[in-house]
Coordinates of C-alpha atoms in Angstrom, one line a residue:
Chain A
M26 CA 0.0 0.0 0.0
W27 CA 1.3 3.5 -0.9
E28 CA 0.5 6.5 1.2
L29 CA 1.5 10.1 0.4
K30 CA 1.2 12.8 3.1
L31 CA 2.2 16.2 1.9
G32 CA 0.7 19.4 3.2
A33 CA -3.1 19.1 3.1
H34 CA -3.0 16.2 0.8
Q35 CA -3.2 12.5 1.7
I36 CA -3.5 9.9 -0.9
R37 CA -3.6 6.1 -0.4
W38 CA -3.5 3.6 -3.2
P39 CA -2.5 -0.1 -3.6
R40 CA 0.9 -1.1 -4.8
G41 CA 1.0 -1.3 -8.6
A42 CA -2.0 0.9 -9.1
W43 CA -1.9 4.3 -11.0
V44 CA -3.4 7.4 -9.5
G45 CA -4.4 10.3 -11.7
I46 CA -4.5 13.7 -10.1
S47 CA -7.1 16.0 -11.4
G48 CA -7.7 19.6 -10.5
P49 CA -8.0 23.1 -12.1
S50 CA -5.0 24.7 -13.7
G51 CA -2.6 26.5 -11.3
C52 CA -3.8 24.7 -8.2
G53 CA -0.4 23.4 -7.5
K54 CA -0.3 19.9 -9.0
T55 CA 3.1 20.3 -10.6
Q56 CA 4.4 21.8 -7.3
L57 CA 3.1 18.8 -5.4
L58 CA 5.0 16.4 -7.7
K59 CA 8.2 18.5 -7.5
Q60 CA 8.0 18.4 -3.7
I61 CA 7.7 14.6 -3.8
V62 CA 10.7 14.4 -6.1
S63 CA 12.9 16.8 -4.1
G64 CA 11.7 15.1 -0.9
Q65 CA 12.3 18.1 1.3
S66 CA 9.0 17.7 3.1
G67 CA 6.1 15.3 3.6
Q68 CA 6.1 11.5 3.6
L69 CA 5.8 9.0 0.8
Q70 CA 5.4 5.6 2.4
L71 CA 5.4 2.2 0.8
E72 CA 4.4 -0.5 3.2
Y73 CA 5.1 2.0 6.0
N74 CA 8.7 2.8 4.9
N75 CA 9.1 6.5 4.2
L76 CA 11.0 6.6 0.8
L77 CA 11.8 10.3 1.2
E78 CA 14.1 9.5 4.1
R79 CA 16.4 7.6 1.7
P80 CA 19.1 9.2 -0.5
Q81 CA 17.6 10.1 -3.8
A82 CA 19.5 7.4 -5.7
L83 CA 17.8 4.7 -3.6
R84 CA 14.2 5.9 -3.7
G85 CA 13.3 4.2 -7.0
I86 CA 11.3 7.1 -8.3
G87 CA 11.2 7.9 -12.1
W88 CA 10.2 11.5 -12.8
A89 CA 9.0 12.7 -16.2
A90 CA 8.9 16.4 -15.5
Q91 CA 6.6 18.9 -17.2
G92 CA 8.1 20.1 -20.6
A93 CA 10.1 16.9 -20.8
P94 CA 13.6 18.2 -20.0
L95 CA 16.4 16.0 -21.3
W96 CA 20.1 16.0 -20.8
P97 CA 21.4 19.0 -22.7
N98 CA 23.7 19.0 -25.7
Q99 CA 23.9 15.2 -26.0
R100 CA 22.5 12.5 -28.2
V101 CA 19.4 10.7 -27.0
E102 CA 21.3 7.4 -26.9
Q103 CA 24.0 8.9 -24.6
Q104 CA 21.3 9.7 -22.0
L105 CA 19.4 6.5 -22.3
R106 CA 22.4 4.3 -22.3
A107 CA 23.9 6.0 -19.3
L108 CA 20.7 5.7 -17.4
A109 CA 20.2 2.1 -18.4
E110 CA 23.7 1.3 -17.2
R111 CA 23.3 3.2 -14.0
H112 CA 19.9 1.4 -13.2
K113 CA 21.0 -2.0 -14.7
S114 CA 18.2 -2.1 -17.2
E115 CA 19.3 -4.6 -19.9
N116 CA 16.2 -4.5 -22.1
W117 CA 16.2 -0.8 -22.7
L118 CA 16.5 -1.1 -26.5
A119 CA 13.4 -3.3 -26.6
L120 CA 11.6 -0.6 -24.5
A121 CA 13.0 2.1 -26.9
A122 CA 11.4 0.2 -29.8
E123 CA 8.1 0.0 -28.0
F124 CA 8.1 3.8 -27.2
Q125 CA 9.1 4.5 -30.9
V126 CA 12.4 6.0 -29.7
L127 CA 14.7 3.9 -31.8
P128 CA 14.8 6.4 -34.8
L129 CA 15.6 9.2 -32.4
L130 CA 18.7 7.6 -30.7
E131 CA 21.3 9.3 -32.9
K132 CA 19.6 12.8 -32.7
P133 CA 20.8 15.5 -30.3
T134 CA 18.2 16.1 -27.6
A135 CA 18.0 19.8 -28.6
I136 CA 16.4 19.2 -32.0
L137 CA 13.6 16.8 -30.9
S138 CA 10.0 17.9 -31.3
G139 CA 7.8 18.3 -28.2
G140 CA 6.2 14.9 -28.7
E141 CA 9.6 13.2 -29.3
R142 CA 11.0 14.7 -26.2
Q143 CA 8.1 13.4 -24.2
R144 CA 8.6 9.9 -25.5
V145 CA 12.3 10.0 -24.6
A146 CA 11.5 11.5 -21.2
L147 CA 8.9 8.9 -20.4
L148 CA 11.4 6.1 -21.3
A149 CA 14.1 7.8 -19.2
A150 CA 11.6 7.9 -16.3
L151 CA 10.8 4.2 -16.8
L152 CA 14.5 3.3 -16.8
C153 CA 15.0 5.1 -13.5
A154 CA 11.9 3.9 -11.7
D155 CA 12.1 1.0 -9.4
K156 CA 8.9 1.6 -7.4
L157 CA 7.1 4.7 -8.6
L158 CA 6.6 6.8 -11.7
I159 CA 5.9 10.5 -11.3
L160 CA 4.4 11.8 -14.5
D161 CA 3.7 15.5 -15.0
E162 CA 1.7 16.1 -18.2
P163 CA 3.6 13.3 -19.9
V164 CA 1.8 13.2 -23.2
S165 CA 0.5 16.8 -23.6
A166 CA 2.4 17.3 -26.9
L167 CA 1.1 14.1 -28.5
D168 CA -2.1 13.6 -30.5
Q169 CA -4.9 11.6 -28.9
Q170 CA -4.0 8.3 -30.5
A171 CA -0.3 8.5 -29.9
A172 CA -1.0 9.7 -26.3
S173 CA -3.2 6.6 -25.6
E174 CA -0.7 4.3 -27.3
I175 CA 2.3 5.5 -25.4
L176 CA 0.4 5.6 -22.1
M177 CA -0.8 2.0 -22.6
A178 CA 2.8 0.9 -23.5
L179 CA 4.0 2.6 -20.3
R180 CA 1.3 0.9 -18.3
R181 CA 2.2 -2.5 -19.7
A182 CA 5.9 -2.0 -18.9
A183 CA 5.0 -0.7 -15.5
D184 CA 2.7 -3.6 -14.7
Q185 CA 5.5 -6.1 -15.5
R186 CA 7.6 -4.5 -12.8
N187 CA 4.7 -3.7 -10.4
L188 CA 5.4 0.0 -10.7
S189 CA 2.8 2.5 -9.4
A190 CA 2.4 5.9 -10.8
L191 CA 1.1 9.4 -10.0
L192 CA -0.1 11.1 -13.1
V193 CA -1.0 14.7 -13.6
S194 CA -2.9 15.5 -16.8
H195 CA -5.4 18.1 -17.9
Q196 CA -6.8 15.6 -20.4
W197 CA -9.3 13.3 -18.8
R198 CA -8.7 10.8 -21.6
D199 CA -5.1 10.3 -20.3
L200 CA -6.4 9.4 -16.9
A201 CA -9.1 7.2 -18.2
A202 CA -6.7 5.4 -20.5
S203 CA -4.1 4.5 -17.8
C204 CA -5.2 5.1 -14.2
D205 CA -7.1 3.0 -11.6
F206 CA -7.8 5.9 -9.2
C207 CA -8.4 9.6 -9.4
Y208 CA -7.4 12.0 -6.7
Q209 CA -9.7 15.0 -6.8
W210 CA -7.7 18.0 -5.8
Q211 CA -10.5 20.1 -4.5
S212 CA -12.5 17.5 -2.5
R213 CA -9.2 15.8 -1.4
Q214 CA -10.8 12.4 -2.3
T215 CA -9.3 9.4 -3.9
L216 CA -12.0 7.7 -6.0
D217 CA -12.0 4.7 -8.3
I218 CA -11.5 6.0 -11.8
N219 CA -15.0 4.7 -12.9
R220 CA -16.6 6.3 -9.9
A221 CA -14.9 9.6 -10.6
Q222 CA -16.0 9.4 -14.2
H223 CA -19.5 8.7 -13.1
E224 CA -19.5 11.7 -10.7
L225 CA -18.2 13.9 -13.4
T226 CA -20.9 12.7 -15.7
E227 CA -23.6 13.4 -13.2
Q228 CA -22.4 16.8 -12.1
S229 CA -21.7 18.0 -15.6
P230 CA -23.3 15.9 -18.3
V231 CA -22.6 18.5 -21.0
Q232 CA -18.9 18.4 -20.2
A233 CA -19.0 14.7 -20.0
A234 CA -20.6 14.5 -23.4
A235 CA -18.0 16.8 -24.7
L236 CA -15.2 14.6 -23.3
W237 CA -16.4 11.3 -24.6
P238 CA -18.7 10.3 -27.4
V239 CA -21.4 8.5 -25.4
Q240 CA -23.3 5.5 -26.9
W241 CA -26.0 3.3 -25.6
C242 CA -24.7 -0.3 -25.7
Q243 CA -27.8 -2.6 -26.1
D244 CA -25.9 -5.8 -25.2
R245 CA -24.7 -4.5 -21.8
R246 CA -27.7 -2.2 -21.3
Q247 CA -25.1 0.5 -20.3
W248 CA -24.0 3.8 -21.5
M249 CA -20.6 3.3 -23.1
A250 CA -17.9 6.0 -23.7
A251 CA -15.0 6.0 -26.2
G252 CA -15.1 2.2 -26.6
H253 CA -14.2 1.7 -22.9
A254 CA -16.5 -0.4 -20.7
I255 CA -17.2 2.5 -18.5
E256 CA -20.3 3.0 -16.4
T257 CA -21.3 6.6 -17.1
G258 CA -24.7 6.5 -15.3
P259 CA -27.9 7.9 -16.8
L260 CA -27.4 11.0 -18.9
P261 CA -30.2 13.4 -18.0
T262 CA -30.0 15.1 -21.3
T263 CA -30.8 12.0 -23.3
I264 CA -33.7 10.6 -21.2
N265 CA -37.2 12.2 -21.7
R266 CA -39.8 10.9 -19.4
V267 CA -43.4 11.2 -20.7
S268 CA -46.9 10.0 -19.7
I269 CA -49.2 8.5 -22.3
D270 CA -53.0 8.6 -22.1
A271 CA -54.1 5.3 -23.7
H272 CA -57.3 5.2 -25.8
E273 CA -59.3 2.3 -27.1
V274 CA -57.5 -0.5 -25.3
S275 CA -58.2 -3.9 -26.8
I276 CA -56.9 -7.3 -25.6
A277 CA -55.5 -10.2 -27.6
R278 CA -54.1 -13.6 -26.5
R279 CA -51.6 -13.7 -29.3
H280 CA -49.4 -10.9 -30.6
P281 CA -51.5 -9.0 -33.0
G282 CA -48.7 -8.2 -35.4
P283 CA -47.4 -4.8 -36.4
S284 CA -49.8 -1.9 -36.7
S285 CA -49.4 1.7 -37.8
I286 CA -52.0 3.1 -35.5
A287 CA -51.9 1.0 -32.4
N288 CA -49.2 0.3 -29.8
T289 CA -48.8 -3.1 -28.3
L290 CA -47.7 -4.0 -24.8
Q291 CA -47.3 -7.4 -23.2
V292 CA -49.2 -7.0 -19.9
E293 CA -50.6 -9.1 -17.1
I294 CA -54.3 -9.0 -16.1
G295 CA -54.6 -7.7 -12.5
K296 CA -58.4 -7.6 -11.8
I297 CA -61.6 -8.1 -13.7
T298 CA -64.5 -6.0 -12.4
A299 CA -68.0 -6.4 -13.7
L300 CA -69.6 -3.0 -14.3
D301 CA -73.0 -4.0 -15.6
K302 CA -74.8 -6.9 -17.4
T303 CA -72.7 -6.5 -20.6
S304 CA -69.5 -4.7 -19.6
A305 CA -66.3 -5.5 -17.6
L306 CA -63.3 -3.3 -16.7
L307 CA -59.9 -5.0 -16.9
T308 CA -57.0 -3.6 -14.9
L309 CA -53.8 -4.5 -16.7
H310 CA -50.2 -4.3 -15.2
W311 CA -47.1 -3.4 -17.2
G312 CA -44.5 -3.0 -14.5
E313 CA -45.7 0.0 -12.5
L314 CA -47.9 1.1 -15.3
R315 CA -51.6 0.6 -15.2
L316 CA -53.9 0.2 -18.2
Y317 CA -57.6 0.0 -18.1
S318 CA -59.7 -1.8 -20.8
L319 CA -63.4 -1.8 -21.1
I320 CA -64.7 -5.0 -22.8
T321 CA -67.8 -7.2 -22.9
H322 CA -68.4 -10.3 -20.6
R323 CA -68.6 -12.2 -23.8
A324 CA -65.1 -11.2 -24.8
V325 CA -63.9 -12.2 -21.3
R326 CA -65.4 -15.7 -21.8
A327 CA -64.4 -16.1 -25.4
L328 CA -60.7 -15.3 -24.7
D329 CA -60.8 -17.1 -21.3
L330 CA -59.4 -14.2 -19.5
T331 CA -58.5 -14.7 -15.8
P332 CA -56.5 -12.6 -13.3
G333 CA -52.7 -13.3 -13.6
L334 CA -52.9 -14.2 -17.3
G335 CA -50.4 -12.7 -19.7
V336 CA -52.1 -11.0 -22.7
F337 CA -51.3 -8.4 -25.3
A338 CA -52.9 -5.0 -24.9
Q339 CA -53.3 -2.8 -28.0
F340 CA -54.1 0.9 -27.7
K341 CA -54.1 4.1 -29.5
A342 CA -52.1 6.9 -27.9
H343 CA -54.5 9.7 -27.0
A344 CA -52.0 12.2 -25.7
V345 CA -48.3 12.3 -24.9
K346 CA -47.4 14.6 -22.0
S347 CA -44.3 15.3 -20.0
P348 CA -44.8 14.7 -16.3
Q349 CA -44.8 18.4 -15.4
A350 CA -47.5 19.2 -17.8
Chain B
M19 CA 64.0 35.1 -24.1
I20 CA 63.2 31.4 -24.3
D21 CA 63.3 31.2 -20.5
A22 CA 60.8 34.0 -20.3
I23 CA 58.5 32.3 -22.8
I24 CA 58.6 29.1 -20.8
I25 CA 58.0 30.8 -17.5
T26 CA 55.1 32.8 -19.0
V27 CA 53.4 29.8 -20.5
K28 CA 54.0 27.8 -17.3
L29 CA 52.7 30.5 -15.1
A30 CA 49.6 31.1 -17.3
G31 CA 48.9 27.3 -17.5
V32 CA 49.3 26.6 -13.8
T33 CA 47.2 29.7 -13.0
T34 CA 44.4 28.7 -15.4
V35 CA 44.2 25.2 -14.0
A36 CA 44.3 26.4 -10.4
L37 CA 41.7 29.1 -11.1
T38 CA 39.3 26.8 -13.0
L39 CA 39.4 24.3 -10.1
L40 CA 39.0 27.0 -7.5
C41 CA 36.4 29.0 -9.4
T42 CA 34.0 26.2 -10.2
P43 CA 32.7 25.7 -6.6
L44 CA 33.1 29.4 -5.9
A45 CA 31.1 30.4 -9.0
W46 CA 28.5 27.7 -8.2
W47 CA 28.0 29.2 -4.7
L48 CA 27.9 32.8 -6.1
A49 CA 25.3 31.8 -8.7
R50 CA 23.1 29.5 -6.6
G51 CA 24.0 30.0 -3.0
Q52 CA 21.4 31.1 -0.4
S53 CA 23.3 33.7 1.6
G54 CA 22.5 37.1 0.1
W55 CA 24.8 39.7 1.7
L56 CA 27.8 37.4 2.2
R57 CA 27.6 36.6 -1.5
N58 CA 27.5 40.2 -2.5
C59 CA 30.6 40.9 -0.2
V60 CA 32.5 38.1 -1.9
E61 CA 31.4 39.1 -5.4
A62 CA 32.6 42.7 -4.8
A63 CA 36.0 41.4 -3.4
I64 CA 36.5 39.1 -6.5
A65 CA 35.8 42.0 -8.8
L66 CA 38.3 44.3 -7.1
P67 CA 41.2 43.5 -9.5
L68 CA 39.1 44.8 -12.4
I69 CA 39.3 48.4 -11.0
L70 CA 42.3 48.6 -8.7
P71 CA 45.7 49.5 -10.1
P72 CA 47.8 46.4 -10.3
T73 CA 50.4 48.1 -8.1
V74 CA 47.9 48.2 -5.2
M75 CA 47.2 44.5 -5.4
G76 CA 51.0 43.9 -5.8
F77 CA 51.8 46.0 -2.8
Y78 CA 49.5 44.1 -0.5
L79 CA 50.5 40.8 -1.9
L80 CA 54.1 41.7 -1.4
L81 CA 53.4 42.4 2.3
L82 CA 51.4 39.1 2.7
L83 CA 54.0 36.9 0.9
S84 CA 57.2 38.5 2.3
P85 CA 59.2 36.4 4.9
E86 CA 57.6 38.3 7.7
G87 CA 54.1 38.5 6.1
L88 CA 50.9 36.8 7.1
F89 CA 51.4 33.9 4.7
G90 CA 55.1 34.2 3.8
Q91 CA 56.2 33.5 7.4
F92 CA 55.3 29.8 7.0
F93 CA 57.9 29.4 4.3
D94 CA 61.7 29.5 4.6
R95 CA 62.4 32.5 2.4
G96 CA 58.8 33.7 2.1
L97 CA 56.8 33.5 -1.1
A98 CA 57.7 36.8 -2.7
F99 CA 60.1 36.7 -5.6
S100 CA 59.4 33.0 -6.2
F101 CA 57.4 31.2 -8.9
T102 CA 54.9 30.0 -6.3
G103 CA 54.4 33.6 -5.3
L104 CA 53.8 34.6 -8.9
V105 CA 51.1 31.9 -9.2
I106 CA 49.3 33.2 -6.1
G107 CA 49.5 36.8 -7.4
S108 CA 48.3 35.8 -10.8
C109 CA 45.4 33.8 -9.3
V110 CA 44.2 36.8 -7.3
Y111 CA 44.6 39.1 -10.2
S112 CA 42.9 36.9 -12.9
L113 CA 40.2 35.6 -10.5
P114 CA 37.4 37.8 -11.9
F115 CA 38.2 36.8 -15.5
V116 CA 37.6 33.1 -14.6
A117 CA 34.9 33.5 -11.9
Q118 CA 32.6 35.8 -13.7
P119 CA 31.9 33.9 -16.9
L120 CA 31.3 30.7 -14.9
T121 CA 29.0 32.5 -12.4
A122 CA 27.0 34.0 -15.3
S123 CA 26.7 30.6 -17.0
F124 CA 25.7 28.8 -13.8
R125 CA 23.0 31.5 -13.2
Q126 CA 21.4 30.6 -16.5
L127 CA 21.3 26.9 -15.8
D128 CA 17.7 25.6 -15.4
P129 CA 17.4 24.4 -11.8
Q130 CA 14.9 21.8 -13.0
L131 CA 17.7 20.1 -14.9
I132 CA 19.7 19.6 -11.8
Q133 CA 16.7 18.3 -9.9
L134 CA 16.0 15.9 -12.8
G135 CA 19.6 14.6 -12.7
Q136 CA 19.4 14.1 -9.0
S137 CA 16.1 12.3 -9.3
Q138 CA 17.6 10.0 -11.9
G139 CA 20.0 8.8 -9.2
L140 CA 23.1 10.7 -10.5
N141 CA 25.7 11.6 -7.9
R142 CA 27.4 15.0 -7.9
F143 CA 30.1 14.0 -10.3
A144 CA 27.6 12.5 -12.7
V145 CA 25.3 15.6 -12.5
F146 CA 28.3 17.7 -13.3
R147 CA 29.4 15.5 -16.2
H148 CA 26.0 14.9 -17.8
I149 CA 24.2 18.1 -17.1
I150 CA 26.3 21.0 -15.9
L151 CA 29.3 20.5 -18.2
P152 CA 27.2 20.1 -21.4
C153 CA 25.2 23.2 -20.5
C154 CA 28.1 25.4 -19.3
G155 CA 31.1 23.9 -21.1
Y156 CA 31.5 26.9 -23.3
A157 CA 31.8 29.1 -20.2
F158 CA 34.6 26.9 -18.9
V159 CA 36.4 27.3 -22.2
A160 CA 35.8 31.0 -22.2
A161 CA 36.9 31.3 -18.6
A162 CA 40.1 29.3 -19.2
A163 CA 41.0 31.3 -22.3
L164 CA 40.4 34.6 -20.6
G165 CA 42.3 33.5 -17.6
F166 CA 45.2 32.3 -19.7
A167 CA 45.3 35.4 -21.9
H168 CA 45.0 37.8 -19.0
T169 CA 47.9 36.0 -17.1
V170 CA 50.1 36.2 -20.1
G171 CA 49.4 40.0 -20.3
E172 CA 50.0 40.6 -16.6
F173 CA 52.7 43.1 -15.6
G174 CA 52.2 45.3 -12.6
V175 CA 51.5 42.6 -10.0
I176 CA 54.4 40.4 -11.3
L177 CA 56.8 43.3 -11.2
M178 CA 55.8 44.1 -7.6
I179 CA 55.9 40.5 -6.1
G180 CA 58.1 38.6 -8.6
G181 CA 60.9 41.0 -9.0
N182 CA 62.7 40.4 -12.3
I183 CA 64.8 37.3 -11.8
P184 CA 65.8 35.8 -15.1
G185 CA 65.0 32.1 -15.4
E186 CA 62.8 32.2 -12.3
T187 CA 60.3 35.1 -12.2
Q188 CA 61.1 37.0 -15.4
V189 CA 58.0 36.7 -17.7
L190 CA 57.6 38.1 -21.2
S191 CA 55.9 41.4 -20.2
V192 CA 58.6 42.2 -17.6
L193 CA 61.4 41.2 -20.1
L194 CA 59.8 43.6 -22.6
Y195 CA 60.0 46.4 -20.0
D196 CA 63.7 45.6 -19.5
E197 CA 64.4 45.7 -23.2
V198 CA 62.7 49.1 -23.6
E199 CA 64.6 50.4 -20.6
S200 CA 67.9 49.4 -22.1
L201 CA 66.8 50.8 -25.5
Q202 CA 66.9 47.3 -27.3
Y203 CA 63.9 48.3 -29.5
A204 CA 64.4 45.4 -32.0
N205 CA 64.0 42.8 -29.2
A206 CA 61.1 44.8 -27.7
H207 CA 59.3 44.8 -31.1
R208 CA 59.6 41.1 -31.3
L209 CA 58.2 40.6 -27.8
A210 CA 55.5 43.1 -28.1
G211 CA 54.4 42.0 -31.5
G212 CA 54.5 38.4 -30.5
L213 CA 52.2 39.1 -27.4
V214 CA 49.8 41.1 -29.6
V215 CA 49.5 38.2 -32.1
V216 CA 49.2 35.4 -29.5
S217 CA 46.6 37.3 -27.5
W218 CA 44.6 38.2 -30.6
V219 CA 44.7 34.6 -31.8
I220 CA 43.4 33.2 -28.5
L221 CA 40.5 35.7 -28.5
F222 CA 39.8 35.1 -32.1
M223 CA 39.6 31.4 -31.7
L224 CA 37.4 31.8 -28.6
Y225 CA 34.9 34.0 -30.4
R226 CA 35.0 31.9 -33.5
W227 CA 34.3 28.8 -31.5
Q228 CA 31.5 30.3 -29.5
R229 CA 29.7 31.5 -32.6
G230 CA 30.3 28.2 -34.5
R231 CA 29.0 25.8 -31.9
G232 CA 26.7 27.9 -29.7
G233 CA 27.1 25.2 -27.1
F234 CA 29.3 22.5 -25.9
H235 CA 28.8 18.9 -27.1
V236 CA 30.1 16.0 -25.2
G237 CA 31.4 13.1 -27.3
A238 CA 29.0 13.9 -30.2

């Protein structure tokens, strides 16, 4: 179990899990990560051992700083090879291939583009990390697809070595693609990432709809987002509750087939009340919904209708009203 | 004359190496140290040789290095009029020329880079080798070149504390003074012209190199 105590912040998360830190710009997320890295205050405990009391070389923290700084005036390979040797990482070339860094090895770090720098910086952080990755806007210069790919590659490599991570990103998609938990800066809560996503959806459905293309998945009977099996909860903007006044309700034992003017519901007979010599009133149940049908005693006998029997009710819609109306 | 050339080059070389070693931690402290007023005091003291007449520096150094002086008393015959004394005097006099480029360069260094190196498990030497030297390497070259050239051109301090002992403390600038005094203008021309050319070439190469590379590449 990890536990971070720093200033007003306290985060607990299981070993190997990734925590995304979300909060408004300028709230101090980067500063928090820098404080962890410098280790001048606070506690970062793994199984009740405070890592910050150790010398920096023995903490096992890999830091990908904001803006992806690299070793100046050197080739990418010089930095990565030196770090791999220092941290005894033998498969660094395989990782470089996975992070699409191989073509960059011969280039000086100064001429890399923003996205290339971030890939190299992420790989460098991974080489240095033994226990924890600290990632500050690690894929902000990459396009959406490349960002997801690189984060998933990083997550795979981290999972193989049981590395945890603290990730700061302004893009919710980065957190959704890689994290297990979300630390909400303002409420100081650590939530399961799905729960956090659910809350965001409920509090601000318009923003949620802007973040993810939301689709109704018939098989799972769930709202799905961006192809992820994510419980988004009901979206108030897409559900419209109405009441329907039924008109001319008729009863059939078999499904009457498609009709252009009548609606058909499969209902259960609740009660049969005799009104006079010729007429009877049927109370029909469809879940919580009640339908009433006025038919003849003769029809009751002919169709052999009894309470509890399942039948098909056909009706015309008389009026469609919203509940407030 | 050959003796004077050898002594000059040796003095400038030893002074440059000593000053580079001394000024690296000093400049680091000046650029990034915490103490404000103490730093300003030291900065002002280091810059003194830029404005004081060399004879003033030479006079006080002579007092300090003489056999009865504060430092000289620990040596048999004192340090004045010896090569060691010349090195000490040159170091004091050329100190700002080495310290100031290094300080300026360290001030521009992004502190996040140092923090990054430390977080990557680099020890002090590795941080210096992989991060500080590649960033500030040009400043080391500039500082060394300026220190060397300035020591070659030194006159007043050397005359005050080194005397003019041929084969021991007589450097080119002092020899030139002797030649002019004894009206040997042909020799004086050779020495003066040679010093002008050598100094110009050092400065030309320095500026040319700075413009061409714009930085310092390690093993590229």
